[in-house]
Amino acid sequence: MVPSLMLFSGQSMQGAVGVTLAMQTIPVGIGGAYLYYKQGLIDLWVVAAVAIGMLAGILGGGALATSGKISPVKLELLLGVVLVVLGGVTIAKTLLGYTTKRNS
């Protein structure tokens, strides 16, 4: 979502992250989480652990991104590298036949 907003709407990385957080949290996140929870697909212990990590990342990353200590160009480059690495891992797992754990 962030790269798409940057590319197609001209948003800065920080602006695109802000729009994405607001959009995902309010209308999409709550409704989607409720539907998955009703189907028994959400492990609340995993949610709690990930939420703690995300809170630390959001506070630290947000402070860094808005402090002016790292340039927007470097932030965009870092985002691109992370996306390429995660995409490569996903492709490799798929090609190697790795299947994800199913909760059902």
Short mmCIF file of N, CA and C in Angstrom, two decimals:
data_model
loop_
_atom_site.label_atom_id
_atom_site.label_comp_id
_atom_site.label_asym_id
_atom_site.label_seq_id
_atom_site.Cartn_x
_atom_site.Cartn_y
_atom_site.Cartn_z
N MET A 1 0.81 -1.19 0.00
CA MET A 1 0.00 0.00 0.00
C MET A 1 0.86 1.26 0.00
N VAL A 2 1.89 1.26 0.85
CA VAL A 2 2.74 2.45 0.96
C VAL A 2 3.41 2.77 -0.38
N PRO A 3 4.06 1.78 -1.04
CA PRO A 3 4.68 2.11 -2.33
C PRO A 3 3.66 2.59 -3.37
N SER A 4 2.47 2.00 -3.37
CA SER A 4 1.45 2.43 -4.33
C SER A 4 1.02 3.87 -4.10
N LEU A 5 0.83 4.25 -2.85
CA LEU A 5 0.46 5.64 -2.55
C LEU A 5 1.57 6.60 -2.96
N MET A 6 2.80 6.20 -2.71
CA MET A 6 3.92 7.06 -3.09
C MET A 6 3.99 7.22 -4.60
N LEU A 7 3.80 6.12 -5.32
CA LEU A 7 3.93 6.14 -6.77
C LEU A 7 2.77 6.85 -7.46
N PHE A 8 1.56 6.53 -7.06
CA PHE A 8 0.39 7.01 -7.79
C PHE A 8 -0.25 8.29 -7.26
N SER A 9 0.02 8.63 -5.99
CA SER A 9 -0.59 9.85 -5.47
C SER A 9 0.43 10.92 -5.14
N GLY A 10 1.71 10.59 -5.25
CA GLY A 10 2.74 11.57 -4.97
C GLY A 10 2.97 11.82 -3.49
N GLN A 11 2.44 10.96 -2.63
CA GLN A 11 2.62 11.11 -1.19
C GLN A 11 4.09 10.90 -0.83
N SER A 12 4.55 11.59 0.21
CA SER A 12 5.86 11.27 0.78
C SER A 12 5.72 9.92 1.48
N MET A 13 6.84 9.30 1.81
CA MET A 13 6.77 8.02 2.51
C MET A 13 6.04 8.18 3.84
N GLN A 14 6.37 9.24 4.58
CA GLN A 14 5.72 9.45 5.87
C GLN A 14 4.22 9.66 5.70
N GLY A 15 3.82 10.42 4.69
CA GLY A 15 2.40 10.64 4.44
C GLY A 15 1.69 9.36 4.05
N ALA A 16 2.35 8.56 3.20
CA ALA A 16 1.75 7.29 2.77
C ALA A 16 1.59 6.33 3.94
N VAL A 17 2.56 6.30 4.84
CA VAL A 17 2.45 5.45 6.03
C VAL A 17 1.29 5.91 6.90
N GLY A 18 1.16 7.23 7.08
CA GLY A 18 0.05 7.75 7.89
C GLY A 18 -1.31 7.41 7.30
N VAL A 19 -1.47 7.59 5.99
CA VAL A 19 -2.74 7.25 5.33
C VAL A 19 -3.02 5.76 5.48
N THR A 20 -2.00 4.94 5.27
CA THR A 20 -2.17 3.49 5.35
C THR A 20 -2.57 3.06 6.75
N LEU A 21 -1.92 3.62 7.77
CA LEU A 21 -2.28 3.27 9.14
C LEU A 21 -3.73 3.62 9.46
N ALA A 22 -4.15 4.82 9.07
CA ALA A 22 -5.53 5.25 9.34
C ALA A 22 -6.52 4.36 8.60
N MET A 23 -6.23 4.05 7.34
CA MET A 23 -7.14 3.26 6.53
C MET A 23 -7.22 1.83 7.04
N GLN A 24 -6.09 1.23 7.38
CA GLN A 24 -6.09 -0.16 7.81
C GLN A 24 -6.65 -0.34 9.21
N THR A 25 -6.39 0.61 10.08
CA THR A 25 -6.79 0.46 11.46
C THR A 25 -8.29 0.61 11.65
N ILE A 26 -8.85 1.64 11.09
CA ILE A 26 -10.24 1.97 11.40
C ILE A 26 -11.23 1.10 10.64
N PRO A 27 -11.43 1.30 9.33
CA PRO A 27 -12.50 0.54 8.69
C PRO A 27 -12.13 -0.90 8.37
N VAL A 28 -10.91 -1.14 7.95
CA VAL A 28 -10.54 -2.47 7.47
C VAL A 28 -10.14 -3.38 8.62
N GLY A 29 -9.28 -2.90 9.49
CA GLY A 29 -8.73 -3.73 10.55
C GLY A 29 -9.77 -4.28 11.51
N ILE A 30 -10.63 -3.44 11.98
CA ILE A 30 -11.62 -3.87 12.97
C ILE A 30 -12.61 -4.86 12.36
N GLY A 31 -13.14 -4.54 11.20
CA GLY A 31 -14.11 -5.44 10.55
C GLY A 31 -13.48 -6.77 10.16
N GLY A 32 -12.30 -6.71 9.57
CA GLY A 32 -11.63 -7.94 9.14
C GLY A 32 -11.24 -8.81 10.33
N ALA A 33 -10.71 -8.21 11.36
CA ALA A 33 -10.31 -8.97 12.54
C ALA A 33 -11.52 -9.66 13.18
N TYR A 34 -12.63 -8.97 13.22
CA TYR A 34 -13.85 -9.57 13.79
C TYR A 34 -14.26 -10.82 13.02
N LEU A 35 -14.26 -10.73 11.69
CA LEU A 35 -14.65 -11.88 10.87
C LEU A 35 -13.71 -13.06 11.06
N TYR A 36 -12.41 -12.79 11.10
CA TYR A 36 -11.44 -13.87 11.31
C TYR A 36 -11.56 -14.45 12.71
N TYR A 37 -11.81 -13.59 13.71
CA TYR A 37 -11.96 -14.05 15.08
C TYR A 37 -13.18 -14.98 15.21
N LYS A 38 -14.26 -14.60 14.57
CA LYS A 38 -15.47 -15.43 14.60
C LYS A 38 -15.22 -16.83 14.05
N GLN A 39 -14.30 -16.94 13.11
CA GLN A 39 -14.00 -18.24 12.50
C GLN A 39 -12.92 -19.00 13.27
N GLY A 40 -12.44 -18.44 14.37
CA GLY A 40 -11.43 -19.10 15.18
C GLY A 40 -10.04 -19.07 14.57
N LEU A 41 -9.78 -18.09 13.73
CA LEU A 41 -8.51 -18.03 13.01
C LEU A 41 -7.50 -17.08 13.64
N ILE A 42 -7.82 -16.52 14.78
CA ILE A 42 -6.91 -15.58 15.44
C ILE A 42 -6.46 -16.15 16.77
N ASP A 43 -5.16 -16.30 16.93
CA ASP A 43 -4.55 -16.73 18.19
C ASP A 43 -4.22 -15.46 18.97
N LEU A 44 -4.96 -15.21 20.04
CA LEU A 44 -4.81 -13.96 20.78
C LEU A 44 -3.44 -13.82 21.44
N TRP A 45 -2.76 -14.92 21.76
CA TRP A 45 -1.41 -14.84 22.31
C TRP A 45 -0.44 -14.32 21.25
N VAL A 46 -0.62 -14.77 20.02
CA VAL A 46 0.23 -14.29 18.93
C VAL A 46 -0.06 -12.81 18.68
N VAL A 47 -1.34 -12.44 18.72
CA VAL A 47 -1.72 -11.04 18.54
C VAL A 47 -1.04 -10.16 19.59
N ALA A 48 -1.06 -10.60 20.85
CA ALA A 48 -0.45 -9.82 21.92
C ALA A 48 1.05 -9.66 21.71
N ALA A 49 1.73 -10.74 21.34
CA ALA A 49 3.18 -10.69 21.13
C ALA A 49 3.54 -9.78 19.96
N VAL A 50 2.80 -9.91 18.86
CA VAL A 50 3.08 -9.08 17.69
C VAL A 50 2.75 -7.61 17.98
N ALA A 51 1.69 -7.38 18.74
CA ALA A 51 1.30 -6.00 19.06
C ALA A 51 2.38 -5.31 19.88
N ILE A 52 3.00 -6.02 20.79
CA ILE A 52 4.08 -5.43 21.59
C ILE A 52 5.25 -5.06 20.68
N GLY A 53 5.63 -5.97 19.79
CA GLY A 53 6.71 -5.68 18.85
C GLY A 53 6.38 -4.54 17.91
N MET A 54 5.13 -4.51 17.43
CA MET A 54 4.71 -3.44 16.53
C MET A 54 4.72 -2.09 17.23
N LEU A 55 4.28 -2.06 18.48
CA LEU A 55 4.26 -0.80 19.22
C LEU A 55 5.67 -0.24 19.35
N ALA A 56 6.62 -1.12 19.68
CA ALA A 56 8.02 -0.67 19.78
C ALA A 56 8.51 -0.17 18.43
N GLY A 57 8.19 -0.91 17.36
CA GLY A 57 8.61 -0.50 16.02
C GLY A 57 7.98 0.79 15.56
N ILE A 58 6.70 0.96 15.86
CA ILE A 58 5.99 2.18 15.47
C ILE A 58 6.55 3.39 16.21
N LEU A 59 6.75 3.24 17.51
CA LEU A 59 7.28 4.37 18.28
C LEU A 59 8.70 4.71 17.85
N GLY A 60 9.55 3.70 17.71
CA GLY A 60 10.92 3.94 17.30
C GLY A 60 11.02 4.41 15.86
N GLY A 61 10.33 3.73 14.97
CA GLY A 61 10.36 4.10 13.56
C GLY A 61 9.72 5.45 13.30
N GLY A 62 8.62 5.71 13.97
CA GLY A 62 7.96 7.01 13.82
C GLY A 62 8.82 8.15 14.31
N ALA A 63 9.48 7.93 15.44
CA ALA A 63 10.37 8.97 15.97
C ALA A 63 11.54 9.21 15.01
N LEU A 64 12.09 8.14 14.46
CA LEU A 64 13.21 8.27 13.53
C LEU A 64 12.76 8.95 12.23
N ALA A 65 11.62 8.53 11.70
CA ALA A 65 11.15 9.05 10.41
C ALA A 65 10.78 10.53 10.49
N THR A 66 10.31 10.98 11.63
CA THR A 66 9.87 12.37 11.75
C THR A 66 10.92 13.27 12.40
N SER A 67 12.05 12.69 12.81
CA SER A 67 13.08 13.48 13.50
C SER A 67 13.96 14.28 12.55
N GLY A 68 13.98 13.90 11.29
CA GLY A 68 14.87 14.55 10.34
C GLY A 68 16.29 13.99 10.37
N LYS A 69 16.54 12.96 11.18
CA LYS A 69 17.87 12.38 11.30
C LYS A 69 18.20 11.44 10.14
N ILE A 70 17.18 11.00 9.42
CA ILE A 70 17.39 10.15 8.26
C ILE A 70 16.59 10.75 7.10
N SER A 71 17.19 10.82 5.96
CA SER A 71 16.55 11.49 4.83
C SER A 71 15.41 10.64 4.26
N PRO A 72 14.41 11.28 3.67
CA PRO A 72 13.32 10.55 3.02
C PRO A 72 13.83 9.59 1.95
N VAL A 73 14.91 9.95 1.26
CA VAL A 73 15.47 9.07 0.23
C VAL A 73 15.98 7.77 0.86
N LYS A 74 16.66 7.88 1.99
CA LYS A 74 17.16 6.68 2.67
C LYS A 74 16.02 5.83 3.21
N LEU A 75 14.95 6.48 3.70
CA LEU A 75 13.79 5.73 4.17
C LEU A 75 13.14 4.96 3.02
N GLU A 76 13.02 5.60 1.86
CA GLU A 76 12.43 4.93 0.70
C GLU A 76 13.31 3.77 0.25
N LEU A 77 14.62 3.96 0.26
CA LEU A 77 15.54 2.89 -0.11
C LEU A 77 15.41 1.72 0.85
N LEU A 78 15.35 2.00 2.14
CA LEU A 78 15.19 0.95 3.14
C LEU A 78 13.89 0.19 2.93
N LEU A 79 12.80 0.90 2.67
CA LEU A 79 11.52 0.25 2.41
C LEU A 79 11.63 -0.67 1.20
N GLY A 80 12.26 -0.19 0.14
CA GLY A 80 12.43 -1.00 -1.07
C GLY A 80 13.22 -2.27 -0.80
N VAL A 81 14.30 -2.15 -0.04
CA VAL A 81 15.12 -3.33 0.29
C VAL A 81 14.31 -4.34 1.09
N VAL A 82 13.58 -3.86 2.09
CA VAL A 82 12.76 -4.76 2.91
C VAL A 82 11.73 -5.48 2.04
N LEU A 83 11.07 -4.75 1.14
CA LEU A 83 10.07 -5.38 0.28
C LEU A 83 10.68 -6.42 -0.66
N VAL A 84 11.85 -6.12 -1.21
CA VAL A 84 12.51 -7.08 -2.11
C VAL A 84 12.91 -8.34 -1.34
N VAL A 85 13.47 -8.16 -0.14
CA VAL A 85 13.89 -9.32 0.66
C VAL A 85 12.67 -10.18 1.03
N LEU A 86 11.62 -9.55 1.52
CA LEU A 86 10.42 -10.30 1.89
C LEU A 86 9.78 -10.98 0.68
N GLY A 87 9.78 -10.29 -0.45
CA GLY A 87 9.26 -10.90 -1.67
C GLY A 87 10.09 -12.11 -2.08
N GLY A 88 11.42 -12.00 -1.99
CA GLY A 88 12.29 -13.12 -2.33
C GLY A 88 12.07 -14.31 -1.42
N VAL A 89 11.92 -14.06 -0.14
CA VAL A 89 11.67 -15.15 0.82
C VAL A 89 10.34 -15.83 0.50
N THR A 90 9.31 -15.04 0.20
CA THR A 90 8.00 -15.60 -0.12
C THR A 90 8.07 -16.46 -1.38
N ILE A 91 8.74 -15.97 -2.41
CA ILE A 91 8.88 -16.72 -3.66
C ILE A 91 9.66 -18.01 -3.41
N ALA A 92 10.76 -17.93 -2.67
CA ALA A 92 11.58 -19.11 -2.39
C ALA A 92 10.78 -20.17 -1.63
N LYS A 93 10.04 -19.75 -0.62
CA LYS A 93 9.23 -20.70 0.15
C LYS A 93 8.19 -21.37 -0.73
N THR A 94 7.57 -20.60 -1.60
CA THR A 94 6.56 -21.16 -2.49
C THR A 94 7.18 -22.16 -3.45
N LEU A 95 8.30 -21.82 -4.05
CA LEU A 95 8.97 -22.72 -5.00
C LEU A 95 9.49 -23.98 -4.33
N LEU A 96 9.86 -23.88 -3.07
CA LEU A 96 10.37 -25.05 -2.33
C LEU A 96 9.25 -25.88 -1.72
N GLY A 97 8.00 -25.46 -1.91
CA GLY A 97 6.87 -26.23 -1.42
C GLY A 97 6.55 -26.04 0.04
N TYR A 98 7.08 -25.00 0.63
CA TYR A 98 6.78 -24.72 2.04
C TYR A 98 5.32 -24.31 2.16
N THR A 99 4.60 -24.94 3.08
CA THR A 99 3.21 -24.56 3.31
C THR A 99 3.07 -23.93 4.67
N THR A 100 2.21 -22.96 4.78
CA THR A 100 2.01 -22.28 6.06
C THR A 100 1.09 -23.07 6.95
N LYS A 101 1.21 -22.86 8.24
CA LYS A 101 0.35 -23.51 9.23
C LYS A 101 -1.06 -22.99 9.07
N ARG A 102 -2.03 -23.88 9.10
CA ARG A 102 -3.43 -23.48 9.03
C ARG A 102 -4.05 -23.63 10.40
N ASN A 103 -4.84 -22.66 10.82
CA ASN A 103 -5.47 -22.71 12.13
C ASN A 103 -6.74 -23.55 12.15
N SER A 104 -7.27 -23.88 10.99
CA SER A 104 -8.55 -24.61 10.98
C SER A 104 -8.36 -26.10 11.05
#
